[in-house]
Structures are given as structure tokens and as C-alpha cells.
PDB file of C-alpha atoms in Angstrom:
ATOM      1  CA  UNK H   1     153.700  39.514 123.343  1.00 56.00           C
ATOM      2  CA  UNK H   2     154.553  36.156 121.523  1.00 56.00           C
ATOM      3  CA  UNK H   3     155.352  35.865 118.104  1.00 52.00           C
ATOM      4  CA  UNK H   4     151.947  33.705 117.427  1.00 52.00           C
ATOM      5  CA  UNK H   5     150.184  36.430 119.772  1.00 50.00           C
ATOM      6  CA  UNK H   6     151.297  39.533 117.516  1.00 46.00           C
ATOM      7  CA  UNK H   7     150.782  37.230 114.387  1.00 44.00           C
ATOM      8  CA  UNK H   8     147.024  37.182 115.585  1.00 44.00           C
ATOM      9  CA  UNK H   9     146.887  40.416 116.760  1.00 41.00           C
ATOM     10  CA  UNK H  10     148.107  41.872 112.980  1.00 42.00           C
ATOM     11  CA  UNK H  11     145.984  39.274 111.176  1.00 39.00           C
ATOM     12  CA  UNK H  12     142.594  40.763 113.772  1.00 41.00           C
ATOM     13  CA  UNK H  13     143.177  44.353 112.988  1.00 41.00           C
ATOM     14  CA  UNK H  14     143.652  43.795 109.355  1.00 39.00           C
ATOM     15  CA  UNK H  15     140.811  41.770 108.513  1.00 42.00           C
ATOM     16  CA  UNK H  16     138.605  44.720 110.861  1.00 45.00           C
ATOM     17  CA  UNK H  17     140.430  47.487 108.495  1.00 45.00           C
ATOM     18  CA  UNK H  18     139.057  45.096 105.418  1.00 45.00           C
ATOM     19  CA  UNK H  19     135.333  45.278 106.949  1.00 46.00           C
ATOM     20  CA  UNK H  20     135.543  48.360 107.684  1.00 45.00           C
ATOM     21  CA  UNK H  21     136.742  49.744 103.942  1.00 44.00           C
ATOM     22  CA  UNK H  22     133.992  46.663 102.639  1.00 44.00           C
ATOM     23  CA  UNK H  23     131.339  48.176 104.684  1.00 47.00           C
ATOM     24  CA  UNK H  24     131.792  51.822 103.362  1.00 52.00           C
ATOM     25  CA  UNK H  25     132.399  50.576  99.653  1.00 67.00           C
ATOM     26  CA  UNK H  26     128.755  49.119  99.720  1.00 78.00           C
ATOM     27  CA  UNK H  27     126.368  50.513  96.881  1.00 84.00           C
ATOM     28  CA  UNK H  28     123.261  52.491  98.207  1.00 87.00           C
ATOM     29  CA  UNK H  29     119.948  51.063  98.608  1.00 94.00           C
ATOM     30  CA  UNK H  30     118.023  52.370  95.984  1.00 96.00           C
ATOM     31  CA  UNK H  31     114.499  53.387  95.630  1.00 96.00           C
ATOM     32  CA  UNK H  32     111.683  52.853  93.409  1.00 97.00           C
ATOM     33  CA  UNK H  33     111.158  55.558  91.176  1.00 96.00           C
ATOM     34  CA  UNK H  34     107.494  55.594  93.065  1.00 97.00           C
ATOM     35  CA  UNK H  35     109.208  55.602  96.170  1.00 97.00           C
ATOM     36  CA  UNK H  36     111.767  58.543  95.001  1.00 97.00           C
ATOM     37  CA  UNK H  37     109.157  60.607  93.666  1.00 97.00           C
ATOM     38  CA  UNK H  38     107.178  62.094  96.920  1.00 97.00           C
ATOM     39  CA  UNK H  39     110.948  62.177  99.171  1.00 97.00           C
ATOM     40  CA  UNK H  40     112.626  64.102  96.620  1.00 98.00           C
ATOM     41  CA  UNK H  41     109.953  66.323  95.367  1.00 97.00           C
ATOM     42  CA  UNK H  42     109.400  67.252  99.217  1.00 98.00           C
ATOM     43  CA  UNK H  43     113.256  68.256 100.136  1.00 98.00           C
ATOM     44  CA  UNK H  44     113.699  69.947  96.646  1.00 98.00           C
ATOM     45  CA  UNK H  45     110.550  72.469  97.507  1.00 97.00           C
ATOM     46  CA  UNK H  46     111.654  72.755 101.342  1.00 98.00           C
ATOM     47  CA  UNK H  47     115.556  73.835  99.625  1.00 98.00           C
ATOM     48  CA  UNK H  48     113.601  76.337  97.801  1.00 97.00           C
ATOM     49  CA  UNK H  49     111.518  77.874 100.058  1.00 97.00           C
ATOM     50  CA  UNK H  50     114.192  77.829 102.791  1.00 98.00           C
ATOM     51  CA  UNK H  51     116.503  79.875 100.480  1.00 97.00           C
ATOM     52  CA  UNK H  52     113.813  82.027  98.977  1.00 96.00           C
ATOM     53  CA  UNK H  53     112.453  83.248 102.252  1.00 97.00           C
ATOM     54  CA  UNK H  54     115.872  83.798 103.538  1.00 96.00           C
ATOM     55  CA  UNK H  55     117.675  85.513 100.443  1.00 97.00           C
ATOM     56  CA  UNK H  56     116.428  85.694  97.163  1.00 95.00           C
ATOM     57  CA  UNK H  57     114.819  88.146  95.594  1.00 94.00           C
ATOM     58  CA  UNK H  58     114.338  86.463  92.363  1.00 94.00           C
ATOM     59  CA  UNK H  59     111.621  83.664  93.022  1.00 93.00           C
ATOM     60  CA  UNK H  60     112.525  80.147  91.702  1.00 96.00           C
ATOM     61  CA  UNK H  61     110.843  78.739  88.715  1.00 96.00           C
ATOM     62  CA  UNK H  62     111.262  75.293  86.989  1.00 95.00           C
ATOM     63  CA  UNK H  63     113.274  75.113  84.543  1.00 92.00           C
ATOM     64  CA  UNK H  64     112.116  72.870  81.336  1.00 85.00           C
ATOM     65  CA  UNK H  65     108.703  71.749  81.558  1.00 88.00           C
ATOM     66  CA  UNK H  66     108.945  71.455  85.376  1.00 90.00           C
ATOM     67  CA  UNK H  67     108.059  67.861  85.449  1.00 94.00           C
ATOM     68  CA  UNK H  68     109.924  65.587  87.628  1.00 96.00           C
ATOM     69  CA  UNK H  69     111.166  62.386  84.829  1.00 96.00           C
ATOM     70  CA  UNK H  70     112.644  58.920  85.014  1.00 96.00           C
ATOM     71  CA  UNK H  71     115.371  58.593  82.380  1.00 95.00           C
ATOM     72  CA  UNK H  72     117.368  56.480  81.151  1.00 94.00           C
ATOM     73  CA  UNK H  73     121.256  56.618  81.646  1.00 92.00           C
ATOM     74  CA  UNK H  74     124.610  54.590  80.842  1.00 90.00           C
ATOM     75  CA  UNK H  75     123.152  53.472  77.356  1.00 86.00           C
ATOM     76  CA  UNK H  76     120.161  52.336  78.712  1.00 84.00           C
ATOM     77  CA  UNK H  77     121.800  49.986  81.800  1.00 88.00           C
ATOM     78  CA  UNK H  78     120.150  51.948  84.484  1.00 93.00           C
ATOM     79  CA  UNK H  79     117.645  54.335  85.244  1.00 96.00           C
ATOM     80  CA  UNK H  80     117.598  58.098  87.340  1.00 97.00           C
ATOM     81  CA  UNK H  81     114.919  59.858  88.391  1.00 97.00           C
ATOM     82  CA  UNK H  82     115.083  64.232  88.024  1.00 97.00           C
ATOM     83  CA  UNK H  83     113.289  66.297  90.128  1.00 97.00           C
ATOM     84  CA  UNK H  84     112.039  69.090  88.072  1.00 97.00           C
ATOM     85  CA  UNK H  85     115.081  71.728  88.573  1.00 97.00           C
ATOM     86  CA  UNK H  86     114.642  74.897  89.532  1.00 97.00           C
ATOM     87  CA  UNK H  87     116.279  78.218  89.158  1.00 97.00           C
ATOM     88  CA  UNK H  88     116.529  81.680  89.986  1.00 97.00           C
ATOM     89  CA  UNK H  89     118.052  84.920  88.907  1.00 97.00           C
ATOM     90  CA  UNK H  90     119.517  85.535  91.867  1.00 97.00           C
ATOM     91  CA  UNK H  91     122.915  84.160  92.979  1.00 97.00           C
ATOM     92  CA  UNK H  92     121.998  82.991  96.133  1.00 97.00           C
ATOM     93  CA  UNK H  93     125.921  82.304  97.278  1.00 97.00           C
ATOM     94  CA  UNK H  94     126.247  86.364  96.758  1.00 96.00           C
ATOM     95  CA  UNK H  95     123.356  87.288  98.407  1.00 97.00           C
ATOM     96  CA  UNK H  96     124.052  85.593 101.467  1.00 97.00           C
ATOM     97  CA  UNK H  97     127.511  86.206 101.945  1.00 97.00           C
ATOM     98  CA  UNK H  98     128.518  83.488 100.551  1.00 97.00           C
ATOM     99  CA  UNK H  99     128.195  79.602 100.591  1.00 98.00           C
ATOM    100  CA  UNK H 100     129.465  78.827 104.140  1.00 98.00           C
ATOM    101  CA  UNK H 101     125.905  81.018 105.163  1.00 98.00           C
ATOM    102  CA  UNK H 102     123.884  78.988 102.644  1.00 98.00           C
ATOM    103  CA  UNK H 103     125.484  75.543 104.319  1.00 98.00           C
ATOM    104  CA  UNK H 104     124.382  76.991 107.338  1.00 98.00           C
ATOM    105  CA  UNK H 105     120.909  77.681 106.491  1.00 98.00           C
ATOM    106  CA  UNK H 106     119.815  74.240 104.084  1.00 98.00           C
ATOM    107  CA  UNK H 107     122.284  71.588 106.774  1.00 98.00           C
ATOM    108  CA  UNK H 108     118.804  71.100 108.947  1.00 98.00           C
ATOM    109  CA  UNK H 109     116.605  70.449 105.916  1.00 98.00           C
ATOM    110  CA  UNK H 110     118.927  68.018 104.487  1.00 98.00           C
ATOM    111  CA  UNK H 111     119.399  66.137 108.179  1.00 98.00           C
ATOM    112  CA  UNK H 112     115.666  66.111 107.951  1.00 97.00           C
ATOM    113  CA  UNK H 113     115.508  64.328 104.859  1.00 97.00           C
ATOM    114  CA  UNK H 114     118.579  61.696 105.587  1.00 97.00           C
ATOM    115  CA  UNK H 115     121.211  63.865 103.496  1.00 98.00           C
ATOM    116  CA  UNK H 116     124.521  64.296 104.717  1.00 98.00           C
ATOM    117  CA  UNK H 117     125.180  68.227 106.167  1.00 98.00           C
ATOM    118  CA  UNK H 118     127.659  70.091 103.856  1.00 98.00           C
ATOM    119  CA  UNK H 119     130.656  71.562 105.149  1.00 97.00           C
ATOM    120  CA  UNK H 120     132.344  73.147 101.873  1.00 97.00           C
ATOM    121  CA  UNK H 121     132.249  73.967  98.155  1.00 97.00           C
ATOM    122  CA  UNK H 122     132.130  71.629  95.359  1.00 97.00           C
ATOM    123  CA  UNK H 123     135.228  72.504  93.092  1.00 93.00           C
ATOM    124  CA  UNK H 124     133.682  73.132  89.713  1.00 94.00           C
ATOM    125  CA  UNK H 125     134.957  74.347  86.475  1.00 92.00           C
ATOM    126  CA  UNK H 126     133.685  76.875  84.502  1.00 93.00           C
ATOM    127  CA  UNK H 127     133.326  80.016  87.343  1.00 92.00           C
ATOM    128  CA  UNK H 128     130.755  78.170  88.792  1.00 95.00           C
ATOM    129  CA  UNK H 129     130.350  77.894  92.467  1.00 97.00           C
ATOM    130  CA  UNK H 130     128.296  75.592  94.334  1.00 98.00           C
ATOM    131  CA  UNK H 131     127.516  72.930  96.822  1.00 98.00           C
ATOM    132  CA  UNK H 132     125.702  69.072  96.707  1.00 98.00           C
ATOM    133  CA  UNK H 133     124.996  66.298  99.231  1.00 98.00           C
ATOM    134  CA  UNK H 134     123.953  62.856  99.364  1.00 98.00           C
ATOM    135  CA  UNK H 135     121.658  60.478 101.064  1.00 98.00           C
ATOM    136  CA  UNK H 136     121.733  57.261 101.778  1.00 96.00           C
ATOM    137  CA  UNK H 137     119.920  55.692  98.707  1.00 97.00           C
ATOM    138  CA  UNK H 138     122.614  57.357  96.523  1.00 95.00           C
ATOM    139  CA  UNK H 139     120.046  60.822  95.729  1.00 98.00           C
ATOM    140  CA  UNK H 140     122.433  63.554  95.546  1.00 98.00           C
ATOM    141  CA  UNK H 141     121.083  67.712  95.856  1.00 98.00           C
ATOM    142  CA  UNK H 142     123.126  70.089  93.562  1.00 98.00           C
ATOM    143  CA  UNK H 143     122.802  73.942  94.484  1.00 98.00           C
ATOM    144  CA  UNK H 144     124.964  76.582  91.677  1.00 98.00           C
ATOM    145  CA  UNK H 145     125.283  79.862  90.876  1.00 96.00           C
ATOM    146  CA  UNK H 146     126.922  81.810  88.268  1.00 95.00           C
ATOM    147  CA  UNK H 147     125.430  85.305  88.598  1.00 95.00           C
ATOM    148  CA  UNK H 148     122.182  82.596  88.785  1.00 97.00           C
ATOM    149  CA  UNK H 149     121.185  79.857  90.713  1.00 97.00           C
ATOM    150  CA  UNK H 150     119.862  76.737  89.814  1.00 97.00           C
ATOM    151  CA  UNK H 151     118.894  73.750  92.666  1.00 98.00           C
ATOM    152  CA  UNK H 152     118.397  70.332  91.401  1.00 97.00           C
ATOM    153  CA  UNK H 153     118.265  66.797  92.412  1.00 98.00           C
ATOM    154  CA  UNK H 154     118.107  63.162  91.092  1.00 98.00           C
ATOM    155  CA  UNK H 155     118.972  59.437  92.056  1.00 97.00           C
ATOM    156  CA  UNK H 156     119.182  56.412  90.624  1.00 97.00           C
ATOM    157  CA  UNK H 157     116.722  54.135  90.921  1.00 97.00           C
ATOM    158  CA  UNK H 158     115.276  50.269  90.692  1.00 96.00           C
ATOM    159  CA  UNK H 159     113.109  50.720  87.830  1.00 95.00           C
ATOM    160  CA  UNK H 160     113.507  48.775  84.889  1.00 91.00           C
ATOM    161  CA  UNK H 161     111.422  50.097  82.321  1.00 88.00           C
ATOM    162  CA  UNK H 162     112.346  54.049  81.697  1.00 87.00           C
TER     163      UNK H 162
END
């Protein structure tokens, strides 16, 4: 290979290696809060009836007022919408075995709903164990337990007014 060949060559696979880490770098497309609403109120209440009928005793309930809400976050710059959480007395990561078996279980509902499948812990501080994913749109589902469990979920979205 020629010097101007291999010159090329080096200059192709580093401007792919730029696209590539450009591509992955790009921020999600967001929802409306509208839009949000009925997709993340739906996989929230599939998560908890998956895990309910599978392990817990304890039956969820919402925690606070058990309204889903748009807030406002970063001083005001942006706005995220909350699904109403929900919790249970039960430490679901115990009761199954732990969370590889929970993974196991909720992986297919998430795939259903565009969220990446989970294949370990979050590391969080504290004692308390748990696991999240993410779609696409930047929504992220939060599952913990600390002798209790508590599932919630919320993105950020295009609103401007919250």
C-alpha cells in the first residue's frame, strides 16, 4: 500500500470512528408531555402487574397523590414528566431470588415498549439495590428495593409551559 493509499485509508476509518461516536452522542427525540403520558402510564402498570403476579405479596400502591405530573427541572430550563410512582412492601429483588430473576421477568415488557433489556444492577449508595432502563426518547424506568420496593418512571419532555 502507497503512502497516499494508507494516508486515505487512516483519514476513511477515522472520520467513520467520528460518525460513529457523533451518531451515538445524539440527544433523544423527545415527546410531548401528551404524547408521554398514555406510553408511560401503560409500561409503568404492565411493570407492576408483571412483578405483582409473579412475586409480591404486598400489592403496589401510588405513592403521593398518585397522579402522573409535568414538572419543572434545571431552574426552570426544561421540563419532565413523572409517572405516578408506585411502591410496595415487599422487596421484590428478595423475593425472587434476586435481581438477575427480576431482569429476566420485566426484559420482554420493556422490548415491548422500546426500552433497552437490562442485564445488571445499578450501583447505588445507600444499601439500596436496584435496576433502570431507557428508551429511545430519553424515558428512563427505575425499579429499588430496600426491604421495599418502589418502581417509577419519567422523561423529559418538549413542553414549554410546566
Amino acid at each position: 500500500m502507497s503512502n497516499s493509499s494508507r494516508s486515505r485509508f487512516i483519514l476513511a476509518a477515522v472520520l467513520a470512528l467520528a460518525a460513529v461516536a457523533t451518531a451515538s452522542c445524539a440527544p433523544p427525540a423527545l415527546l410531548s408531555s401528551a404524547d408521554a403520558q398514555p406510553r408511560y402510564e401503560k409500561l409503568a402498570e404492565e411493570l407492576a402487574q408483571t412483578l405483582e403476579l409473579q412475586y409480591l405479596n404486598d400489592p403496589w400502591v401510588f405513592t403521593g397523590d398518585g397522579d402522573s405530573e409535568v414538572q419543572a427541572v434545571d431552574h426552570g430550563t426544561k421540563c419532565t414528566f413523572y409517572v405516578a410512582s408506585r411502591g410496595s412492601g415487599d422487596d421484590v429483588a428478595s423475593l425472587a431470588g434476586g435481581w438477575d430473576a427480576v431482569m429476566e421477568t420485566i426484559n420482554p415488557v420493556l422490548a415491548e415498549h422500546g426500552f433497552s433489556e437490562i442485564a445488571e444492577e445499578d450501583s447505588i449508595a445507600g444499601g439500596y439495590t436496584g435496576i433502570s432502563s431507557k428508551d429511545d426518547h430519553g424515558a428512563r424506568v427505575r425499579i429499588v428495593s430496600k426491604g421495599s420496593t418502589e418502581l417509577s418512571l419519567s422523561a423529559d419532555v418538549t413542553d414549554k409551559d410546566c
